[in-house]
Amino acid sequence: MKSRQLRRTLIAIVMAFALVLAWNALPASAQEKSKPKMKSLYERLGGTYAIATVVDDFIERLLVNDILNANPAIKEARNRVPKAGLKYRVTSMVCQATGGPEKYAGRSMKESHKHLNITEREWQALADDFKKTLDKFNVPEKEQQELFAIVNSTKKDIVVSSAMK
Ligand code: HEM
């Protein structure tokens, strides 16, 4: 009785070992195919054109946001920097950050915002406009949260003053 149990255990171990060997012998591509593939945020948002459409709407809102335009440094930059270029840069940045093939070639967030003296209140104004844009395009809650996590990760480099003025 005992030796039968032992034999069964041994057979089970040998089979498990054989399965691991067989799995490792499969080409990597076959292993990948058998795993459920999670789509990137970039793909779930609909790729470059969908992201560019969202960025376009978002930046148009920011350009007429009274809270932001009350800051003379932001207003000056708005009048100086062509909005098509800004939209292009922000689009390529979002595409890259969400897993797309685009490569962001602009300055760092610290470098490009340090002269703007952006406050906590102005940051909040941007977040409110972002939410309005995402809702307008019916971006699902999960994807909105992931996008906000990306945007919020830049806050420490962009907001220089915690004042709510
Ligand atoms: C209240 C918050 C923000 C304000 C008022 C703001 C405003 C501006 C302005 C005026 C510029 C042009 C600056 C210049 O060239 O002199 C700029 C550049 C840029 N911003 Fe923002 N921004 C804000 C937050 C963000 C966030 C959250 C992101 C991305 C997650 C972002 C991405 C960019 C990019 C990619 C550029 C272009 C940098 C380059 O061309 O090198 N900004 N922003």
PDB file of C-alpha atoms and ligand atoms in Angstrom:
ATOM      1  CA  MET A   1       0.000   0.000   0.000  1.00  0.00           C
ATOM      2  CA  LYS A   2       2.751   2.394   1.046  1.00  0.00           C
ATOM      3  CA  SER A   3       4.879   1.562  -2.003  1.00  0.00           C
ATOM      4  CA  ARG A   4       1.867   2.200  -4.304  1.00  0.00           C
ATOM      5  CA  GLN A   5       1.447   5.664  -2.809  1.00  0.00           C
ATOM      6  CA  LEU A   6       5.126   6.311  -3.199  1.00  0.00           C
ATOM      7  CA  ARG A   7       4.952   5.248  -6.855  1.00  0.00           C
ATOM      8  CA  ARG A   8       1.998   7.608  -7.471  1.00  0.00           C
ATOM      9  CA  THR A   9       3.850  10.508  -5.845  1.00  0.00           C
ATOM     10  CA  LEU A  10       6.939   9.775  -7.932  1.00  0.00           C
ATOM     11  CA  ILE A  11       4.890   9.622 -11.140  1.00  0.00           C
ATOM     12  CA  ALA A  12       3.209  12.955 -10.257  1.00  0.00           C
ATOM     13  CA  ILE A  13       6.608  14.592  -9.661  1.00  0.00           C
ATOM     14  CA  VAL A  14       8.028  13.221 -12.926  1.00  0.00           C
ATOM     15  CA  MET A  15       4.953  14.460 -14.860  1.00  0.00           C
ATOM     16  CA  ALA A  16       5.130  17.943 -13.328  1.00  0.00           C
ATOM     17  CA  PHE A  17       8.832  18.084 -14.196  1.00  0.00           C
ATOM     18  CA  ALA A  18       8.104  16.960 -17.766  1.00  0.00           C
ATOM     19  CA  LEU A  19       5.431  19.665 -18.116  1.00  0.00           C
ATOM     20  CA  VAL A  20       7.859  22.384 -16.981  1.00  0.00           C
ATOM     21  CA  LEU A  21      10.476  21.095 -19.449  1.00  0.00           C
ATOM     22  CA  ALA A  22       7.938  20.984 -22.293  1.00  0.00           C
ATOM     23  CA  TRP A  23       6.778  24.577 -21.521  1.00  0.00           C
ATOM     24  CA  ASN A  24      10.349  25.855 -21.504  1.00  0.00           C
ATOM     25  CA  ALA A  25      11.044  24.068 -24.781  1.00  0.00           C
ATOM     26  CA  LEU A  26       8.239  26.013 -26.508  1.00  0.00           C
ATOM     27  CA  PRO A  27       9.389  29.046 -28.499  1.00  0.00           C
ATOM     28  CA  ALA A  28       8.846  32.341 -26.591  1.00  0.00           C
ATOM     29  CA  SER A  29       6.231  33.411 -29.161  1.00  0.00           C
ATOM     30  CA  ALA A  30       4.083  30.340 -28.407  1.00  0.00           C
ATOM     31  CA  GLN A  31       4.379  30.999 -24.649  1.00  0.00           C
ATOM     32  CA  GLU A  32       3.260  34.615 -25.199  1.00  0.00           C
ATOM     33  CA  LYS A  33       0.260  33.552 -27.256  1.00  0.00           C
ATOM     34  CA  SER A  34      -1.078  31.305 -24.522  1.00  0.00           C
ATOM     35  CA  LYS A  35      -1.057  34.170 -21.960  1.00  0.00           C
ATOM     36  CA  PRO A  36      -4.046  36.560 -21.958  1.00  0.00           C
ATOM     37  CA  LYS A  37      -2.639  39.782 -23.464  1.00  0.00           C
ATOM     38  CA  MET A  38      -3.371  43.065 -21.642  1.00  0.00           C
ATOM     39  CA  LYS A  39      -3.815  45.946 -24.078  1.00  0.00           C
ATOM     40  CA  SER A  40      -1.711  49.040 -23.419  1.00  0.00           C
ATOM     41  CA  LEU A  41      -3.429  52.254 -22.288  1.00  0.00           C
ATOM     42  CA  TYR A  42      -2.450  53.712 -25.680  1.00  0.00           C
ATOM     43  CA  GLU A  43      -4.379  50.956 -27.471  1.00  0.00           C
ATOM     44  CA  ARG A  44      -7.374  51.178 -25.125  1.00  0.00           C
ATOM     45  CA  LEU A  45      -7.618  54.931 -25.761  1.00  0.00           C
ATOM     46  CA  GLY A  46      -7.708  54.309 -29.517  1.00  0.00           C
ATOM     47  CA  GLY A  47      -4.130  55.211 -30.507  1.00  0.00           C
ATOM     48  CA  THR A  48      -2.531  58.388 -31.825  1.00  0.00           C
ATOM     49  CA  TYR A  49      -5.509  60.000 -33.551  1.00  0.00           C
ATOM     50  CA  ALA A  50      -7.850  59.538 -30.589  1.00  0.00           C
ATOM     51  CA  ILE A  51      -5.195  60.848 -28.171  1.00  0.00           C
ATOM     52  CA  ALA A  52      -4.493  63.851 -30.445  1.00  0.00           C
ATOM     53  CA  THR A  53      -8.235  64.637 -30.519  1.00  0.00           C
ATOM     54  CA  VAL A  54      -8.430  64.561 -26.724  1.00  0.00           C
ATOM     55  CA  VAL A  55      -5.296  66.737 -26.355  1.00  0.00           C
ATOM     56  CA  ASP A  56      -6.690  69.220 -28.900  1.00  0.00           C
ATOM     57  CA  ASP A  57      -9.915  69.680 -26.899  1.00  0.00           C
ATOM     58  CA  PHE A  58      -8.005  69.861 -23.602  1.00  0.00           C
ATOM     59  CA  ILE A  59      -5.574  72.553 -24.767  1.00  0.00           C
ATOM     60  CA  GLU A  60      -8.369  74.626 -26.328  1.00  0.00           C
ATOM     61  CA  ARG A  61     -10.038  74.669 -22.882  1.00  0.00           C
ATOM     62  CA  LEU A  62      -6.788  75.636 -21.122  1.00  0.00           C
ATOM     63  CA  LEU A  63      -6.220  78.531 -23.526  1.00  0.00           C
ATOM     64  CA  VAL A  64      -9.451  80.241 -22.428  1.00  0.00           C
ATOM     65  CA  ASN A  65      -9.248  79.288 -18.748  1.00  0.00           C
ATOM     66  CA  ASP A  66      -9.515  82.558 -16.766  1.00  0.00           C
ATOM     67  CA  ILE A  67      -7.708  81.138 -13.722  1.00  0.00           C
ATOM     68  CA  LEU A  68      -4.674  80.261 -15.862  1.00  0.00           C
ATOM     69  CA  ASN A  69      -4.745  83.459 -17.898  1.00  0.00           C
ATOM     70  CA  ALA A  70      -4.767  85.559 -14.709  1.00  0.00           C
ATOM     71  CA  ASN A  71      -1.141  84.417 -14.253  1.00  0.00           C
ATOM     72  CA  PRO A  72       0.922  86.897 -16.379  1.00  0.00           C
ATOM     73  CA  ALA A  73       3.724  84.358 -16.988  1.00  0.00           C
ATOM     74  CA  ILE A  74       1.279  81.784 -18.366  1.00  0.00           C
ATOM     75  CA  LYS A  75      -0.503  84.415 -20.465  1.00  0.00           C
ATOM     76  CA  GLU A  76       2.807  85.634 -21.935  1.00  0.00           C
ATOM     77  CA  ALA A  77       3.845  82.074 -22.848  1.00  0.00           C
ATOM     78  CA  ARG A  78       0.425  81.396 -24.376  1.00  0.00           C
ATOM     79  CA  ASN A  79       0.806  84.385 -26.687  1.00  0.00           C
ATOM     80  CA  ARG A  80       4.360  83.439 -27.610  1.00  0.00           C
ATOM     81  CA  VAL A  81       4.147  79.660 -28.123  1.00  0.00           C
ATOM     82  CA  PRO A  82       2.220  78.411 -31.205  1.00  0.00           C
ATOM     83  CA  LYS A  83      -0.636  76.250 -29.912  1.00  0.00           C
ATOM     84  CA  ALA A  84      -0.240  73.693 -32.737  1.00  0.00           C
ATOM     85  CA  GLY A  85       3.304  73.017 -31.510  1.00  0.00           C
ATOM     86  CA  LEU A  86       2.168  72.652 -27.905  1.00  0.00           C
ATOM     87  CA  LYS A  87      -0.574  70.220 -28.947  1.00  0.00           C
ATOM     88  CA  TYR A  88       1.962  68.210 -30.947  1.00  0.00           C
ATOM     89  CA  ARG A  89       4.370  68.028 -27.999  1.00  0.00           C
ATOM     90  CA  VAL A  90       1.705  67.087 -25.448  1.00  0.00           C
ATOM     91  CA  THR A  91       0.259  64.471 -27.835  1.00  0.00           C
ATOM     92  CA  SER A  92       3.631  62.817 -28.396  1.00  0.00           C
ATOM     93  CA  MET A  93       4.278  62.852 -24.657  1.00  0.00           C
ATOM     94  CA  VAL A  94       0.925  61.213 -23.834  1.00  0.00           C
ATOM     95  CA  CYS A  95       1.375  58.656 -26.630  1.00  0.00           C
ATOM     96  CA  GLN A  96       4.797  57.693 -25.294  1.00  0.00           C
ATOM     97  CA  ALA A  97       3.658  57.615 -21.646  1.00  0.00           C
ATOM     98  CA  THR A  98       0.709  55.344 -22.476  1.00  0.00           C
ATOM     99  CA  GLY A  99       2.797  52.809 -24.411  1.00  0.00           C
ATOM    100  CA  GLY A 100       2.570  54.110 -27.997  1.00  0.00           C
ATOM    101  CA  PRO A 101       5.373  54.182 -30.574  1.00  0.00           C
ATOM    102  CA  GLU A 102       5.819  58.008 -30.526  1.00  0.00           C
ATOM    103  CA  LYS A 103       8.898  59.512 -28.919  1.00  0.00           C
ATOM    104  CA  TYR A 104       8.600  62.733 -26.916  1.00  0.00           C
ATOM    105  CA  ALA A 105      11.349  65.119 -28.014  1.00  0.00           C
ATOM    106  CA  GLY A 106      10.522  68.200 -25.918  1.00  0.00           C
ATOM    107  CA  ARG A 107      12.049  69.610 -22.759  1.00  0.00           C
ATOM    108  CA  SER A 108      11.581  68.113 -19.297  1.00  0.00           C
ATOM    109  CA  MET A 109       8.503  69.181 -17.324  1.00  0.00           C
ATOM    110  CA  LYS A 110      10.689  71.078 -14.851  1.00  0.00           C
ATOM    111  CA  GLU A 111      12.541  72.938 -17.594  1.00  0.00           C
ATOM    112  CA  SER A 112       9.455  73.881 -19.635  1.00  0.00           C
ATOM    113  CA  HIS A 113       7.325  75.124 -16.691  1.00  0.00           C
ATOM    114  CA  LYS A 114       9.754  76.641 -14.170  1.00  0.00           C
ATOM    115  CA  HIS A 115       9.280  80.234 -15.451  1.00  0.00           C
ATOM    116  CA  LEU A 116       5.469  79.960 -15.217  1.00  0.00           C
ATOM    117  CA  ASN A 117       5.189  80.040 -11.384  1.00  0.00           C
ATOM    118  CA  ILE A 118       2.330  77.541 -11.455  1.00  0.00           C
ATOM    119  CA  THR A 119       0.316  77.384  -8.231  1.00  0.00           C
ATOM    120  CA  GLU A 120      -1.784  74.652  -6.637  1.00  0.00           C
ATOM    121  CA  ARG A 121      -4.960  76.515  -7.677  1.00  0.00           C
ATOM    122  CA  GLU A 122      -3.799  76.663 -11.308  1.00  0.00           C
ATOM    123  CA  TRP A 123      -2.974  72.961 -11.185  1.00  0.00           C
ATOM    124  CA  GLN A 124      -6.511  72.291  -9.942  1.00  0.00           C
ATOM    125  CA  ALA A 125      -7.911  74.390 -12.804  1.00  0.00           C
ATOM    126  CA  LEU A 126      -5.979  72.214 -15.266  1.00  0.00           C
ATOM    127  CA  ALA A 127      -7.240  69.012 -13.601  1.00  0.00           C
ATOM    128  CA  ASP A 128     -10.863  70.270 -13.828  1.00  0.00           C
ATOM    129  CA  ASP A 129     -10.489  70.993 -17.560  1.00  0.00           C
ATOM    130  CA  PHE A 130      -8.845  67.607 -18.114  1.00  0.00           C
ATOM    131  CA  LYS A 131     -11.780  65.866 -16.446  1.00  0.00           C
ATOM    132  CA  LYS A 132     -14.266  67.805 -18.635  1.00  0.00           C
ATOM    133  CA  THR A 133     -12.416  66.718 -21.788  1.00  0.00           C
ATOM    134  CA  LEU A 134     -12.221  63.056 -20.744  1.00  0.00           C
ATOM    135  CA  ASP A 135     -15.947  63.047 -19.915  1.00  0.00           C
ATOM    136  CA  LYS A 136     -16.793  64.700 -23.246  1.00  0.00           C
ATOM    137  CA  PHE A 137     -15.100  61.824 -25.109  1.00  0.00           C
ATOM    138  CA  ASN A 138     -16.607  59.181 -22.792  1.00  0.00           C
ATOM    139  CA  VAL A 139     -13.202  57.897 -21.699  1.00  0.00           C
ATOM    140  CA  PRO A 140     -14.027  55.059 -19.258  1.00  0.00           C
ATOM    141  CA  GLU A 141     -13.332  55.502 -15.531  1.00  0.00           C
ATOM    142  CA  LYS A 142     -10.409  53.032 -15.445  1.00  0.00           C
ATOM    143  CA  GLU A 143      -8.601  54.748 -18.334  1.00  0.00           C
ATOM    144  CA  GLN A 144      -9.322  58.186 -16.779  1.00  0.00           C
ATOM    145  CA  GLN A 145      -7.691  57.059 -13.543  1.00  0.00           C
ATOM    146  CA  GLU A 146      -4.631  55.773 -15.415  1.00  0.00           C
ATOM    147  CA  LEU A 147      -4.338  59.063 -17.328  1.00  0.00           C
ATOM    148  CA  PHE A 148      -4.677  61.095 -14.138  1.00  0.00           C
ATOM    149  CA  ALA A 149      -1.945  58.979 -12.542  1.00  0.00           C
ATOM    150  CA  ILE A 150       0.369  59.901 -15.451  1.00  0.00           C
ATOM    151  CA  VAL A 151      -0.516  63.613 -15.264  1.00  0.00           C
ATOM    152  CA  ASN A 152      -0.232  63.692 -11.461  1.00  0.00           C
ATOM    153  CA  SER A 153       3.230  62.126 -11.634  1.00  0.00           C
ATOM    154  CA  THR A 154       4.433  65.380 -13.271  1.00  0.00           C
ATOM    155  CA  LYS A 155       2.951  67.683 -10.610  1.00  0.00           C
ATOM    156  CA  LYS A 156       6.057  67.843  -8.404  1.00  0.00           C
ATOM    157  CA  ASP A 157       8.045  69.199 -11.381  1.00  0.00           C
ATOM    158  CA  ILE A 158       5.390  71.703 -12.485  1.00  0.00           C
ATOM    159  CA  VAL A 159       3.807  73.264  -9.387  1.00  0.00           C
ATOM    160  CA  VAL A 160       6.264  75.619  -7.715  1.00  0.00           C
ATOM    161  CA  SER A 161       3.966  77.204  -5.158  1.00  0.00           C
ATOM    162  CA  SER A 162       1.461  75.566  -2.844  1.00  0.00           C
ATOM    163  CA  ALA A 163      -0.384  78.897  -2.511  1.00  0.00           C
ATOM    164  CA  MET A 164      -4.093  78.766  -3.394  1.00  0.00           C
ATOM    165  CA  LYS A 165      -4.012  82.420  -4.580  1.00  0.00           C
TER     166      LYS A 165
HETATM  167  C1  HEM B   1      -1.390  74.217 -14.619  1.00  0.00           C
HETATM  168  C2  HEM B   1      -0.602  73.398 -15.284  1.00  0.00           C
HETATM  169  C3  HEM B   1       0.073  73.730 -16.595  1.00  0.00           C
HETATM  170  C4  HEM B   1       0.192  74.914 -17.264  1.00  0.00           C
HETATM  171  C5  HEM B   1      -0.372  76.268 -16.883  1.00  0.00           C
HETATM  172  C6  HEM B   1       0.987  74.657 -18.449  1.00  0.00           C
HETATM  173  C7  HEM B   1       1.342  75.604 -19.395  1.00  0.00           C
HETATM  174  C8  HEM B   1       2.320  75.433 -20.348  1.00  0.00           C
HETATM  175  C9  HEM B   1       2.880  76.471 -21.177  1.00  0.00           C
HETATM  176  C10 HEM B   1       2.465  77.941 -21.161  1.00  0.00           C
HETATM  177  C11 HEM B   1       3.846  75.913 -21.943  1.00  0.00           C
HETATM  178  C12 HEM B   1       4.803  76.642 -22.927  1.00  0.00           C
HETATM  179  C13 HEM B   1       5.968  77.135 -22.113  1.00  0.00           C
HETATM  180  C14 HEM B   1       7.051  77.825 -22.914  1.00  0.00           C
HETATM  181  O1  HEM B   1       7.497  77.276 -23.943  1.00  0.00           O
HETATM  182  O2  HEM B   1       7.477  78.928 -22.498  1.00  0.00           O
HETATM  183  C15 HEM B   1       3.865  74.497 -21.636  1.00  0.00           C
HETATM  184  C16 HEM B   1       4.685  73.560 -22.230  1.00  0.00           C
HETATM  185  C17 HEM B   1       4.491  72.198 -22.161  1.00  0.00           C
HETATM  186  N1  HEM B   1       3.660  71.554 -21.261  1.00  0.00           N
HETATM  187 FE1  HEM B   1       2.508  72.448 -19.859  1.00  0.00          FE
HETATM  188  N2  HEM B   1       1.326  73.342 -18.491  1.00  0.00           N
HETATM  189  C18 HEM B   1       0.778  72.719 -17.393  1.00  0.00           C
HETATM  190  C19 HEM B   1       0.847  71.381 -17.078  1.00  0.00           C
HETATM  191  C20 HEM B   1       1.312  70.411 -17.943  1.00  0.00           C
HETATM  192  C21 HEM B   1       1.151  69.001 -17.778  1.00  0.00           C
HETATM  193  C22 HEM B   1       0.405  68.337 -16.613  1.00  0.00           C
HETATM  194  C23 HEM B   1       1.752  68.397 -18.848  1.00  0.00           C
HETATM  195  C24 HEM B   1       1.887  66.937 -19.200  1.00  0.00           C
HETATM  196  C25 HEM B   1       1.574  65.939 -18.436  1.00  0.00           C
HETATM  197  C26 HEM B   1       2.317  69.432 -19.663  1.00  0.00           C
HETATM  198  C27 HEM B   1       3.029  69.239 -20.813  1.00  0.00           C
HETATM  199  C28 HEM B   1       3.713  70.220 -21.501  1.00  0.00           C
HETATM  200  C29 HEM B   1       4.606  69.969 -22.616  1.00  0.00           C
HETATM  201  C30 HEM B   1       4.918  68.610 -23.224  1.00  0.00           C
HETATM  202  C31 HEM B   1       5.103  71.212 -23.022  1.00  0.00           C
HETATM  203  C32 HEM B   1       6.077  71.493 -24.192  1.00  0.00           C
HETATM  204  C33 HEM B   1       7.525  71.443 -23.726  1.00  0.00           C
HETATM  205  C34 HEM B   1       8.491  71.711 -24.877  1.00  0.00           C
HETATM  206  O3  HEM B   1       8.067  72.113 -25.959  1.00  0.00           O
HETATM  207  O4  HEM B   1       9.683  71.510 -24.697  1.00  0.00           O
HETATM  208  N3  HEM B   1       2.026  70.648 -19.089  1.00  0.00           N
HETATM  209  N4  HEM B   1       2.937  74.244 -20.668  1.00  0.00           N
END
